[in-house]
XYZ file of C-alpha atoms in Angstrom:
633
model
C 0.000 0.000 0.000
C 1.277 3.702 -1.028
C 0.644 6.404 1.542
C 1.397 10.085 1.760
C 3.306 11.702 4.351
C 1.387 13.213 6.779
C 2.800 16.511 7.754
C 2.451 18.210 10.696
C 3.023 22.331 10.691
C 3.075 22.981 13.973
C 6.340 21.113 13.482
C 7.605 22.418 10.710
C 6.640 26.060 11.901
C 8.850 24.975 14.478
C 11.848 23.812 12.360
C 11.569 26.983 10.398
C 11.600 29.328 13.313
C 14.770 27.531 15.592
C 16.882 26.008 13.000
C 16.502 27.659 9.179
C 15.528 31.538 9.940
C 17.947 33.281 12.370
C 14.873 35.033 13.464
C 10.796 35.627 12.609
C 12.157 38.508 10.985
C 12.527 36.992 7.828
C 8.267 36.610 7.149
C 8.618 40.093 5.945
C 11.585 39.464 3.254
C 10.173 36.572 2.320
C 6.065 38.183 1.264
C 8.224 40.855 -0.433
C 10.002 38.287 -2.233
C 6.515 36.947 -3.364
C 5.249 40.144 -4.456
C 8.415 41.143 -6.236
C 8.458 37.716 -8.178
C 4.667 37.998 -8.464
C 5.396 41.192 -10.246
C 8.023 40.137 -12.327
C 6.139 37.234 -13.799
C 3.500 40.215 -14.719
C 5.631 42.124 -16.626
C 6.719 38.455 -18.626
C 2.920 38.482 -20.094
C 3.307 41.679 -21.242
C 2.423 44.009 -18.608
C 5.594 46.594 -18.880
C 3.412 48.984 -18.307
C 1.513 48.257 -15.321
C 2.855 50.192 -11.850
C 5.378 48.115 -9.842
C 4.346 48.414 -6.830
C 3.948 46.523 -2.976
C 1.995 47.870 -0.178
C 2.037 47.523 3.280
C -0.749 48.293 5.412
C -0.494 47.649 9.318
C -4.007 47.841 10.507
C -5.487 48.934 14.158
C -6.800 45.519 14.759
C -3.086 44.086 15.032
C -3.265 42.396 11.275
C -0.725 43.367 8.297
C -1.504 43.297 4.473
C 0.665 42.934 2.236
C -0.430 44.202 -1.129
C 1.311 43.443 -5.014
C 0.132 44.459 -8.249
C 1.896 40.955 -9.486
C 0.128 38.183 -11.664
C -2.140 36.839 -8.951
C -3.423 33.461 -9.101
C -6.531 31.456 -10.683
C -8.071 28.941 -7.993
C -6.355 26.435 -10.066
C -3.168 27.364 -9.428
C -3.614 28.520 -5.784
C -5.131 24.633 -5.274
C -1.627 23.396 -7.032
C 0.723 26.012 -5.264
C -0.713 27.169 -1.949
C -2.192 23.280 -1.059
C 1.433 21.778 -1.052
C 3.964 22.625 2.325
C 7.583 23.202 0.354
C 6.052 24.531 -2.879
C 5.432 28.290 -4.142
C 4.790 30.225 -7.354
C 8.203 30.308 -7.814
C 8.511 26.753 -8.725
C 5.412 26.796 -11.379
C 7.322 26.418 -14.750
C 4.792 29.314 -16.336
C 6.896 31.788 -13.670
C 10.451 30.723 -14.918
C 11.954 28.261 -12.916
C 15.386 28.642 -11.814
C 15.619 31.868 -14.105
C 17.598 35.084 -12.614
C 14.782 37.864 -12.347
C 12.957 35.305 -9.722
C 14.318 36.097 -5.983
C 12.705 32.848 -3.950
C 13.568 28.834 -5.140
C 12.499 27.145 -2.057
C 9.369 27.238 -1.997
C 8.327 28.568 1.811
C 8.166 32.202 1.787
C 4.286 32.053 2.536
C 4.927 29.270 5.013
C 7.423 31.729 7.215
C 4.331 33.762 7.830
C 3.343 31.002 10.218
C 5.750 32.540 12.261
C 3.902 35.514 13.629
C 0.598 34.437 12.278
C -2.132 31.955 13.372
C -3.686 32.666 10.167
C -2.592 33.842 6.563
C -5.619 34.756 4.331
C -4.719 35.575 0.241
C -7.039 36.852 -1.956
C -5.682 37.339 -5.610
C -7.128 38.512 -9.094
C -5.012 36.690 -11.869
C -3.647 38.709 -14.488
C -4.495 35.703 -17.005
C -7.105 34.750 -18.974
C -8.612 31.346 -19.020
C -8.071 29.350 -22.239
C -11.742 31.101 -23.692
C -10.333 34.480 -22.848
C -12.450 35.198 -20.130
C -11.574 36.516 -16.821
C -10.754 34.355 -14.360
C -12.448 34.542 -11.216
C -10.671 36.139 -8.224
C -9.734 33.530 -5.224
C -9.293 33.677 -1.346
C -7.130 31.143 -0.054
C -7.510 30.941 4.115
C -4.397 28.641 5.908
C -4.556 28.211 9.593
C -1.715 27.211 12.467
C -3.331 23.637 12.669
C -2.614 22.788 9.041
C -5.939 22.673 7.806
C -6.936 25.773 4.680
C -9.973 26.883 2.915
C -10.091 27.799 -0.773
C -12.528 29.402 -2.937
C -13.559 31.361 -5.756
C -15.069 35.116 -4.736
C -17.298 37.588 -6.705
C -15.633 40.338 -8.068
C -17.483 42.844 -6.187
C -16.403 41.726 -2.584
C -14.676 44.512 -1.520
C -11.701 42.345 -0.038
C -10.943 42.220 -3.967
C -8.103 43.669 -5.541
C -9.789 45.911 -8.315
C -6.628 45.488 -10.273
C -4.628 41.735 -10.823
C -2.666 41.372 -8.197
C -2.558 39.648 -4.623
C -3.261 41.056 -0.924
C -2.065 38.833 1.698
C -3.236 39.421 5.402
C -1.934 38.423 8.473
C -3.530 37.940 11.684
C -0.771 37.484 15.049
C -0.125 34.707 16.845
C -0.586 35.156 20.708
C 2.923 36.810 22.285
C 4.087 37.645 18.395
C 2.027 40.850 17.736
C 5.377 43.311 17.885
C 6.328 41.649 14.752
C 3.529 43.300 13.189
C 3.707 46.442 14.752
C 3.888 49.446 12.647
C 6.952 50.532 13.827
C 8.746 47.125 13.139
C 6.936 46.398 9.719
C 8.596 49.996 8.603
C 11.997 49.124 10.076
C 12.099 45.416 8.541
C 10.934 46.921 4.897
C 13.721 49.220 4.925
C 16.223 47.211 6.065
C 14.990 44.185 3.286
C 13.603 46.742 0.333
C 15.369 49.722 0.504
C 16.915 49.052 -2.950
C 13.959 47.002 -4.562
C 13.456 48.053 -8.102
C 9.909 47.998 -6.763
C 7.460 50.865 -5.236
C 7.466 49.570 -1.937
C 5.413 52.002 0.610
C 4.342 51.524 3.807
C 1.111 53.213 5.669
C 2.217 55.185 8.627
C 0.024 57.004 11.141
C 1.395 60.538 12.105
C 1.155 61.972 15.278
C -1.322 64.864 16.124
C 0.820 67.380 15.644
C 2.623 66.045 12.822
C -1.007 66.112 11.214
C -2.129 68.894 11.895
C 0.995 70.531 10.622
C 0.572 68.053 7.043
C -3.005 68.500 6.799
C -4.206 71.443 8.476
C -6.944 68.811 10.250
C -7.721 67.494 13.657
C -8.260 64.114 12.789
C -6.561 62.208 15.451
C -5.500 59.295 13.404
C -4.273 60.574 10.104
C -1.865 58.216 7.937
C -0.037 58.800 4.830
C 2.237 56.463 2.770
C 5.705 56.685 2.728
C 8.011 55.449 0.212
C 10.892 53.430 1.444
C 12.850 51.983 -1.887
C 15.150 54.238 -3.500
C 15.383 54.706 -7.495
C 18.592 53.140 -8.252
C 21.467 51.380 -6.810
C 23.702 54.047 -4.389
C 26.633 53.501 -6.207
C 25.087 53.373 -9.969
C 23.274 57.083 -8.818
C 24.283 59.567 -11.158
C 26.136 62.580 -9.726
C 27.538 66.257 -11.269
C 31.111 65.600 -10.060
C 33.475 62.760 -8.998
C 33.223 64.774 -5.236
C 29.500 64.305 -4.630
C 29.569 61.104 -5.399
C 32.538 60.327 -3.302
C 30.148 62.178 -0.216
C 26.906 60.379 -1.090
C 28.879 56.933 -0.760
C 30.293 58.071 2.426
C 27.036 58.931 3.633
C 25.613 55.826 3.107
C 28.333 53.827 4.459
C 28.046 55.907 7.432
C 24.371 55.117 7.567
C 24.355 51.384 6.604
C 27.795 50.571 8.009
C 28.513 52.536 10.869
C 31.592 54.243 10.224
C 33.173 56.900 7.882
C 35.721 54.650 5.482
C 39.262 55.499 5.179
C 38.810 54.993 1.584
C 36.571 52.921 -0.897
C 36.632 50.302 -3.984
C 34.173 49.883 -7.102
C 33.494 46.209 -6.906
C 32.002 45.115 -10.667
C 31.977 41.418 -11.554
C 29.623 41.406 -14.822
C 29.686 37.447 -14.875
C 28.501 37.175 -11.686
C 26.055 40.203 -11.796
C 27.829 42.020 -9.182
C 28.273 45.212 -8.013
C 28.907 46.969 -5.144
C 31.331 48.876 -2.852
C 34.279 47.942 -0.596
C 35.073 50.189 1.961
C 38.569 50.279 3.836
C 37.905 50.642 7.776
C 39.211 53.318 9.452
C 40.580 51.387 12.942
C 42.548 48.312 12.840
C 40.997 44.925 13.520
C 42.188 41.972 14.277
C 43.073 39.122 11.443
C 41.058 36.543 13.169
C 37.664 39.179 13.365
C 35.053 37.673 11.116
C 34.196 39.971 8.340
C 30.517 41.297 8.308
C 29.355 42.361 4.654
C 26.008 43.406 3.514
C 25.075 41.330 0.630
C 21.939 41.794 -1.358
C 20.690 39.383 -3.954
C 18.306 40.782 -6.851
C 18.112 43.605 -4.803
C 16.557 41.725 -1.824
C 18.863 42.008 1.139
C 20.303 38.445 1.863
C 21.831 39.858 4.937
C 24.153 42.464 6.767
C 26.709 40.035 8.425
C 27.623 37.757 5.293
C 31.012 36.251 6.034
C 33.659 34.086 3.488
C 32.817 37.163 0.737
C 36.782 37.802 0.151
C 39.920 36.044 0.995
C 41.234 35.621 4.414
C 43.865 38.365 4.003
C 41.316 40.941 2.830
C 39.825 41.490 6.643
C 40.699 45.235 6.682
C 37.396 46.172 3.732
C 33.509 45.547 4.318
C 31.244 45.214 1.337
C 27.719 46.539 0.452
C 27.078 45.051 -3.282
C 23.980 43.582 -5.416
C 24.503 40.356 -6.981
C 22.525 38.294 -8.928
C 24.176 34.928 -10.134
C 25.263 33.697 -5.916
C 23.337 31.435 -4.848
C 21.566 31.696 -1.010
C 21.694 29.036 1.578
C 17.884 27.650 2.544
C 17.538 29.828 5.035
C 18.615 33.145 2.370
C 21.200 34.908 5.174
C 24.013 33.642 3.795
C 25.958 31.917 0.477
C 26.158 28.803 -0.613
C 29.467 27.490 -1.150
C 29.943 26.286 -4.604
C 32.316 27.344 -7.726
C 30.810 30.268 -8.874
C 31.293 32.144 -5.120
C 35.040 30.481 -4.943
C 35.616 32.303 -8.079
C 33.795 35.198 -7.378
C 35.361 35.639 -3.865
C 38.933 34.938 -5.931
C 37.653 37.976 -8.135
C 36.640 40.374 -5.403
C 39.978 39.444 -4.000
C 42.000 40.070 -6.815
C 40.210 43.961 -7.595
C 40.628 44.505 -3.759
C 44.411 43.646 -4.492
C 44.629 46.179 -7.271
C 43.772 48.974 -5.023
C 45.897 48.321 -2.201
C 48.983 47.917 -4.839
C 47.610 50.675 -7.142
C 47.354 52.791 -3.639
C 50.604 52.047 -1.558
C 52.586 52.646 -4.894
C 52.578 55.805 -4.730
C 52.673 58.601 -1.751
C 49.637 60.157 -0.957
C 47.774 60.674 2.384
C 45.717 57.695 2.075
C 48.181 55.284 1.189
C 50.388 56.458 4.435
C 46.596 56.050 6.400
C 46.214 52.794 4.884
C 50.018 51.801 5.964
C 49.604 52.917 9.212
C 46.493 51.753 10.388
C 46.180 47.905 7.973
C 49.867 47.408 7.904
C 48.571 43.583 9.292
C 46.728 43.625 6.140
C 50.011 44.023 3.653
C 51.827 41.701 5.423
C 49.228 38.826 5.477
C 48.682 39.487 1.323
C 52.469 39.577 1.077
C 52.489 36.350 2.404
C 50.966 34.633 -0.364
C 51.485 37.496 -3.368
C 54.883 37.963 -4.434
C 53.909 41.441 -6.480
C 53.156 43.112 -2.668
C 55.786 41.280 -1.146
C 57.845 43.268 -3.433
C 56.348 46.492 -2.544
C 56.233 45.335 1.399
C 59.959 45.581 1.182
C 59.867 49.045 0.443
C 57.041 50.479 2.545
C 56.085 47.998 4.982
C 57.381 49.554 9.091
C 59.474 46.943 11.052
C 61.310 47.638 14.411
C 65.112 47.564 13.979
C 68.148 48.403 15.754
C 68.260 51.829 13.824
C 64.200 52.717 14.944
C 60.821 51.792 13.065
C 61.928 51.727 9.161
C 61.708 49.671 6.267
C 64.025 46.641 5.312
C 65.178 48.979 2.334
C 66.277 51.906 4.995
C 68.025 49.263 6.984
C 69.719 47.708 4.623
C 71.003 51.660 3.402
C 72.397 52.056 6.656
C 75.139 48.867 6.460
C 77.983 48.165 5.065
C 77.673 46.603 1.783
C 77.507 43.509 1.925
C 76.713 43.380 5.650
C 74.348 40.756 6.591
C 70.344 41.665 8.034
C 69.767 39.711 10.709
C 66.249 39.200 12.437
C 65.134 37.882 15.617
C 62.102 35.216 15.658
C 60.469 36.407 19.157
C 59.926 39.888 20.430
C 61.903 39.085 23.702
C 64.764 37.419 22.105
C 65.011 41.121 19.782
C 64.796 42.694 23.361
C 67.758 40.525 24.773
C 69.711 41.244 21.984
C 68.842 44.492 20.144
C 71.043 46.553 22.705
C 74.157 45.153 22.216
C 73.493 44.411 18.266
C 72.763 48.510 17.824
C 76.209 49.052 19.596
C 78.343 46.830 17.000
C 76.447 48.043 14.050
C 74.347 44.911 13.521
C 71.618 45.101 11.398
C 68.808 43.564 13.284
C 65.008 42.991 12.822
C 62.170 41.933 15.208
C 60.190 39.284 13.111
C 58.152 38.608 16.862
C 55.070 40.078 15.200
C 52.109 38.605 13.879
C 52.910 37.486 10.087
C 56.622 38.978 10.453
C 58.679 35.843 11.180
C 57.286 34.056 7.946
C 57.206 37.286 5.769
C 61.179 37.981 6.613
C 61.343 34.336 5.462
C 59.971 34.946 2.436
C 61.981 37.993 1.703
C 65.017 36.450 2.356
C 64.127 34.481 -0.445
C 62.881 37.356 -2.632
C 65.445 39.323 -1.672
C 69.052 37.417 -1.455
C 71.432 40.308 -1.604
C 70.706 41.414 1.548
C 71.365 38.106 3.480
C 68.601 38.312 5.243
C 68.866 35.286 8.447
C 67.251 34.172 11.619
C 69.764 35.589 14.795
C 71.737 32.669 16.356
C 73.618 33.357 19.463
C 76.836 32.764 17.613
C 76.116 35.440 15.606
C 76.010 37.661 18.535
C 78.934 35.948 19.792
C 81.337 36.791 17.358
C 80.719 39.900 17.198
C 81.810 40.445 20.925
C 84.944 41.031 22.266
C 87.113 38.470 23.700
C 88.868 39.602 26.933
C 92.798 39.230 27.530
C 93.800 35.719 28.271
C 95.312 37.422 31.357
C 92.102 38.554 32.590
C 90.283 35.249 31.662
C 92.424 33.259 33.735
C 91.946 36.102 36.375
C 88.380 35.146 36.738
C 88.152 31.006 35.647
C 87.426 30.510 39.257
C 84.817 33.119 39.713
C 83.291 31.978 35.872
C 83.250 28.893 36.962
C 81.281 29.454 40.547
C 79.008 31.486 38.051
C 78.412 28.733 35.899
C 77.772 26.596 38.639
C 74.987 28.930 40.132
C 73.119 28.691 36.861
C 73.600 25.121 35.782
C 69.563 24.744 37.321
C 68.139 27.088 34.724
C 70.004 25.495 31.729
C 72.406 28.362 31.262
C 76.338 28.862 31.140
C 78.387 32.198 31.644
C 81.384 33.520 29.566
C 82.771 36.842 30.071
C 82.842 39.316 26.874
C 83.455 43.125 26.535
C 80.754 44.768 24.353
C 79.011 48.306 24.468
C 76.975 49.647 25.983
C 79.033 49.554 28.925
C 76.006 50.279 31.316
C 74.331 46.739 30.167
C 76.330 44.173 32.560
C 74.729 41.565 30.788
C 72.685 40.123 28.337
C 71.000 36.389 27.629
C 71.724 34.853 24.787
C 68.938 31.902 23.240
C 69.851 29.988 20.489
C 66.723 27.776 18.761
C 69.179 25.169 17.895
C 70.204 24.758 20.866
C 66.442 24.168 22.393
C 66.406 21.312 19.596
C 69.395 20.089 20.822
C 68.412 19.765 24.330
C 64.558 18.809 23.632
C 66.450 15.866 21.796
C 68.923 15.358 24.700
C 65.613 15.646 27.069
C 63.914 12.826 24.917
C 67.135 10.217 24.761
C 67.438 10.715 28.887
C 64.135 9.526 29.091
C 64.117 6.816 26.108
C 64.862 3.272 26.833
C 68.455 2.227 26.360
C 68.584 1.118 22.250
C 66.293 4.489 21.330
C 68.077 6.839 23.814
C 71.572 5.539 22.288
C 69.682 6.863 18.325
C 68.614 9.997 19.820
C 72.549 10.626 21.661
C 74.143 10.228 18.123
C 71.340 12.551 16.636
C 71.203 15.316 19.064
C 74.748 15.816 19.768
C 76.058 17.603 22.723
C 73.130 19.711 24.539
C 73.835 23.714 24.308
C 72.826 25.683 27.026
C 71.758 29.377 26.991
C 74.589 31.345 27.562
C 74.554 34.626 30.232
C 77.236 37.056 28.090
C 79.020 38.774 31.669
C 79.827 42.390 29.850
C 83.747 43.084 31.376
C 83.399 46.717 30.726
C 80.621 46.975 32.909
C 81.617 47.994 36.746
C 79.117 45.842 38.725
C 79.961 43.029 36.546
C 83.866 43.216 37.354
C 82.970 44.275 41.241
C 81.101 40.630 41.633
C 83.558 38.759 39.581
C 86.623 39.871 42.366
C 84.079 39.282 45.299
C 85.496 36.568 47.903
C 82.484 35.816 49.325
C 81.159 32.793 47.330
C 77.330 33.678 48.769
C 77.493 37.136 47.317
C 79.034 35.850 43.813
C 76.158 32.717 43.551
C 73.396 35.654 44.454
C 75.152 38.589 42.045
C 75.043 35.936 39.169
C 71.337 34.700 40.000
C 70.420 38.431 40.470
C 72.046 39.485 36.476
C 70.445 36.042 34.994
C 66.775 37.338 36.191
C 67.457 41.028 35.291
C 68.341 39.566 31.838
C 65.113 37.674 31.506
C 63.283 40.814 32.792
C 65.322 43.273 30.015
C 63.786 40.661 27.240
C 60.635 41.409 27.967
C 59.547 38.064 29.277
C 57.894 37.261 32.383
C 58.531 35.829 35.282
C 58.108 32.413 35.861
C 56.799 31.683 39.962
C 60.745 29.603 40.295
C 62.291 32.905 38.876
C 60.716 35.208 40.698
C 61.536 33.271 43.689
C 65.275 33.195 42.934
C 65.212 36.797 42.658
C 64.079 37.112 45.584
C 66.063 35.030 46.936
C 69.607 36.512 45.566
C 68.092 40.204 46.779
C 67.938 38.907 50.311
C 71.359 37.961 50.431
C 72.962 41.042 48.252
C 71.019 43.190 50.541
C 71.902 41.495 53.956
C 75.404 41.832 52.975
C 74.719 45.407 52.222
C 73.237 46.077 55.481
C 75.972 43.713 57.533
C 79.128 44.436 55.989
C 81.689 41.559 57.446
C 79.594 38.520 58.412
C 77.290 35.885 57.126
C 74.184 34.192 57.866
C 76.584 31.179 59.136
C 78.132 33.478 61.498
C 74.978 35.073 62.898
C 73.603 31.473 63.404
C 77.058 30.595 65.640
């Protein structure tokens, strides 16, 4: 036995409302949808002529009507279309299935009314004639919450009856939903959805007392008027007397439908697609990982004001308004469905975004330096994958250096030719060693920002003649001074106590001379050396066989090394000290202000040595002569 489904719309009311729509807010969008396709189909039989045109009517009662001067329906189509859950006008094959003009392809708009309505009632006058040229008959179609509907023909002179073909649908609230039909939200959701409907879409609004009596010279307490809420044309296809008033009326309206006043802006216009629009550059910096937030409207219709995956990744520093008619919408029509034609589209809209920003930071102007300074982020993450900016981020892109905030192509003026660029791949390792590279004329760049360390990479590859490599602590090394072999066997035994003092926190000592002379020290890391000793960690702990592998691998572990600066006088006081407490605390004491000068943190162990090595400096300070042994006796 074949049987039918049996469908229950309290359930599917339900499925709509908490897991398609984002919110009930949507009925409206999707009744002007109706009427907008109604209306197109109209004007396919011939009906250029005929007015355009939706109404929307909140009444006192707490009902809306929505009003279309569209095709309207004969009783045998509204028994085919409006008898069916999941089916719609917009699927009949007479009103152009799948073609572009038609907004809906799902088939539910008038089932979203269920929403905020217990009951829907339609009564439409087709614009066809029956196959012996007569008239048809206008129809009322009545649904109800429960799932049951009525439909009939009407007379024509029932004054429900639109006089003219078309199609008034009414809606009566559902119990705890009337705000949706408020007058005040029914005029804020058709703006926000029809503003730029190539549609007259009005709305009947009641004016205050004094508003009417200054309108209509009356005292009629309850006076409405209509008021027009879709615009003529596109904002940005307007026509305008000068380049300047355009540039001000697109400001405006980004102000007004965005929120903020753009640093600049960007003609979008993809003619495959149907696409155009606007891209404007923010004026603060945001954060790469910030979801982008685009208003996206689709034959006009708004799809929806926080559209994300519009543009590439890199491109997070632009929101778009723009019209497009060959995307496709998800099922619930707030967002895009992924599928080739919005890869390639997003891939175009990527690539004309591109063409400004190189176009713009090519030359010097005051919005390319705005740009710079406040979406720098920007340039480096499209550098990262565009070798034409990467090019240009070599030239105009800011990094900190030893010689201030500058380009690569400054620093590299300032050395010696052929003097290697070196670049750090943390921010605290550029603070350890920044001080003491800037006094021996190293070149050296902090790559410890977001994007940096892998865009120096990349320019070191770009850009080979200025020897652009990662910092080791060798490279540091050599560039310090030796002391005399006189004064290094002078202080092997106080080195050595030194060394002994740190051995806990994975660092040796070695005494250098190096300006500045005030810095009595400075912390050297090397990255492989923290390979080394992870791989040193890993044999240790490996069974014999494996940890024997991993000891031929690894090599000898490397320790961070605590550069004691022999110029400085603090440094050379605690390396003559007798007192082996004072030198173990002086050398605990310069390995923590190191860390500190780096910019790092304190771990709770570190802070607790410091402490501990400021106790004893500072008892020895106070108590000149003796020792916590001695006090004890």
């Amino acid at each position: 036995m074949t049987s039918t489904f049996q469908v229950d719309l309290h359930g599917v009311v339900d499925l709509l409302a908490r897991h398609l729509y984002s919110s009930p807010r949507v009925y409206l969008r999707e009744l002007l949808q109706n009427g907008v396709d109604a209306i197109t189909a109209r004007r396919d039989l011939g009906g250029d002529e005929v007015p355009a045109a939706i109404r929307l009517r909140p009444l006192p009662d707490g009902s809306l009507e929505v009003a279309d001067t569209g095709v309207g329906l004969t009783l045998a189509e509204a028994a085919e279309l409006l008898a069916t859950i999941g089916r719609s006008s917009k699927r009949d094959v007479e009103l152009g299935t799948g073609r572009e003009e038609f907004l809906g392809q799902f088939g539910i708009g008038l089932l979203s009314a269920f929403m905020v309505a217990d009951e829907i009632e339609l009564t439409s006058r087709s614009a066809r004639p029956l196959p012996d040229g007569a008239a048809p008959a206008p129809v009322r179609w009545r649904g109800f919450a429960d799932g049951s509907y009525e439909l009939t023909e009407v007379p024509d002179e029932d004054p429900t009856v639109p006089a003219e073909p078309g199609s008034v649908v009414r809606l009566r609230p559902r119990r705890d939903m009337e705000h949706w039909l408020a007058p005040e939200t029914v005029t804020a959701l058709a703006q926000d959805f029809g503003s730029l409907l190539p549609v007259d879409l009005q709305v009947e609004v009641r004016l205050d007392l004094t508003d009417a009596d200054a309108a209509t010279g009356t005292d009629d307490a309850s006076p409405t008027v209509w008021r027009r809420l879709s615009g003529a044309d596109l904002p940005w296809k307007e026509r305008h007397a000068t380049p300047g008033e355009r540039d001000a009326a697109l400001t405006r309206y980004a102000e007004q439908t965005l929120g903020f006043t753009p640093l600049a802006r960007i003609d979008l216009d993809l003619p495959l697609a149907g696409l155009t629009g606007v891209a404007y550059v923010l004026p603060a910096a945001v954060s790469p990982t910030t979801p982008s937030s685009h208003r996206v409207y689709l034959k006009r219709m708004l799809l929806g004001t926080r559209v994300d995956d519009l543009l590439p990744p890199w491109a997070f520093f632009v929101r778009c308004v723009l019209d497009a008619s060959a995307l496709r919408p998800t099922a619930s029509r707030e967002g895009l469905y992924e599928d080739e034609v919005l890869l390639a589209t997003r891939e175009a809209l990527g690539t004309q975004v591109r063409q400004w920003a190189l176009a713009t930071l090519a030359e010097s102007s005051p919005t390319s330096r705005a740009f710079l300074r406040v979406h720098h982020l920007a340039v480096r993450a499209l550098a990262l994958q565009d070798d034409d900016m990467l090019d240009l981020a070599a030239r105009v892109l800011p990094f900190e250096t030893t010689e201030g905030t500058g380009t690569l192509t400054d620093l590299a003026a300032t050395l010696p030719e052929g003097a290697r660029m070196l670049w750090t791949p943390s921010v605290e390792e550029f603070r350890r060693v920044a001080p003491v590279a800037a006094a021996q004329g190293l070149g050296l760049v902090n790559g410890g920002y977001v994007y940096d360390a892998d865009l120096l990479e990349r320019i070191s590859r770009r850009f080979p003649q200025w020897r652009l490599a990662p910092v080791t602590s060798d490279d540091v090394s050599q560039a310090l001074l030796e002391v005399d072999p006189l004064r290094e066997l002078e202080v092997a035994d106080a080195v050595q106590a030194v060394d002994a003092a740190l051995a806990p926190h994975d660092c040796e000592a070695v005494v250098r001379a190096f300006e500045p002379a005030a810095l009595p020290a400075m912390l050297l890391h090397d990255r492989d050396g923290d390979h080394q000793r992870e791989a040193r960690a890993t044999a240790d702990a490996a069974d014999d066989v494996w940890g024997q592998v991993l000891a031929e691998l690894s090599g000898p572990a490397r320790s961070r090394q605590l550069v004691l600066n022999d110029t400085n006088e603090t440094v050379r006081s605690l390396l003559a000290t007798t007192d082996p407490q004072v030198l173990e605390a002086g050398a605990q004491s310069l390995y923590v202000t190191a860390l500190l000068l780096s910019g790092r943190p304190l771990r709770a162990s570190e802070a607790t040595l410091m402490n501990g090595s400021l106790g004893v400096l500072l008892d020895r300070a106070l108590r000149p002569g003796t020792t916590p042994l001695e006090e004890n006796r």
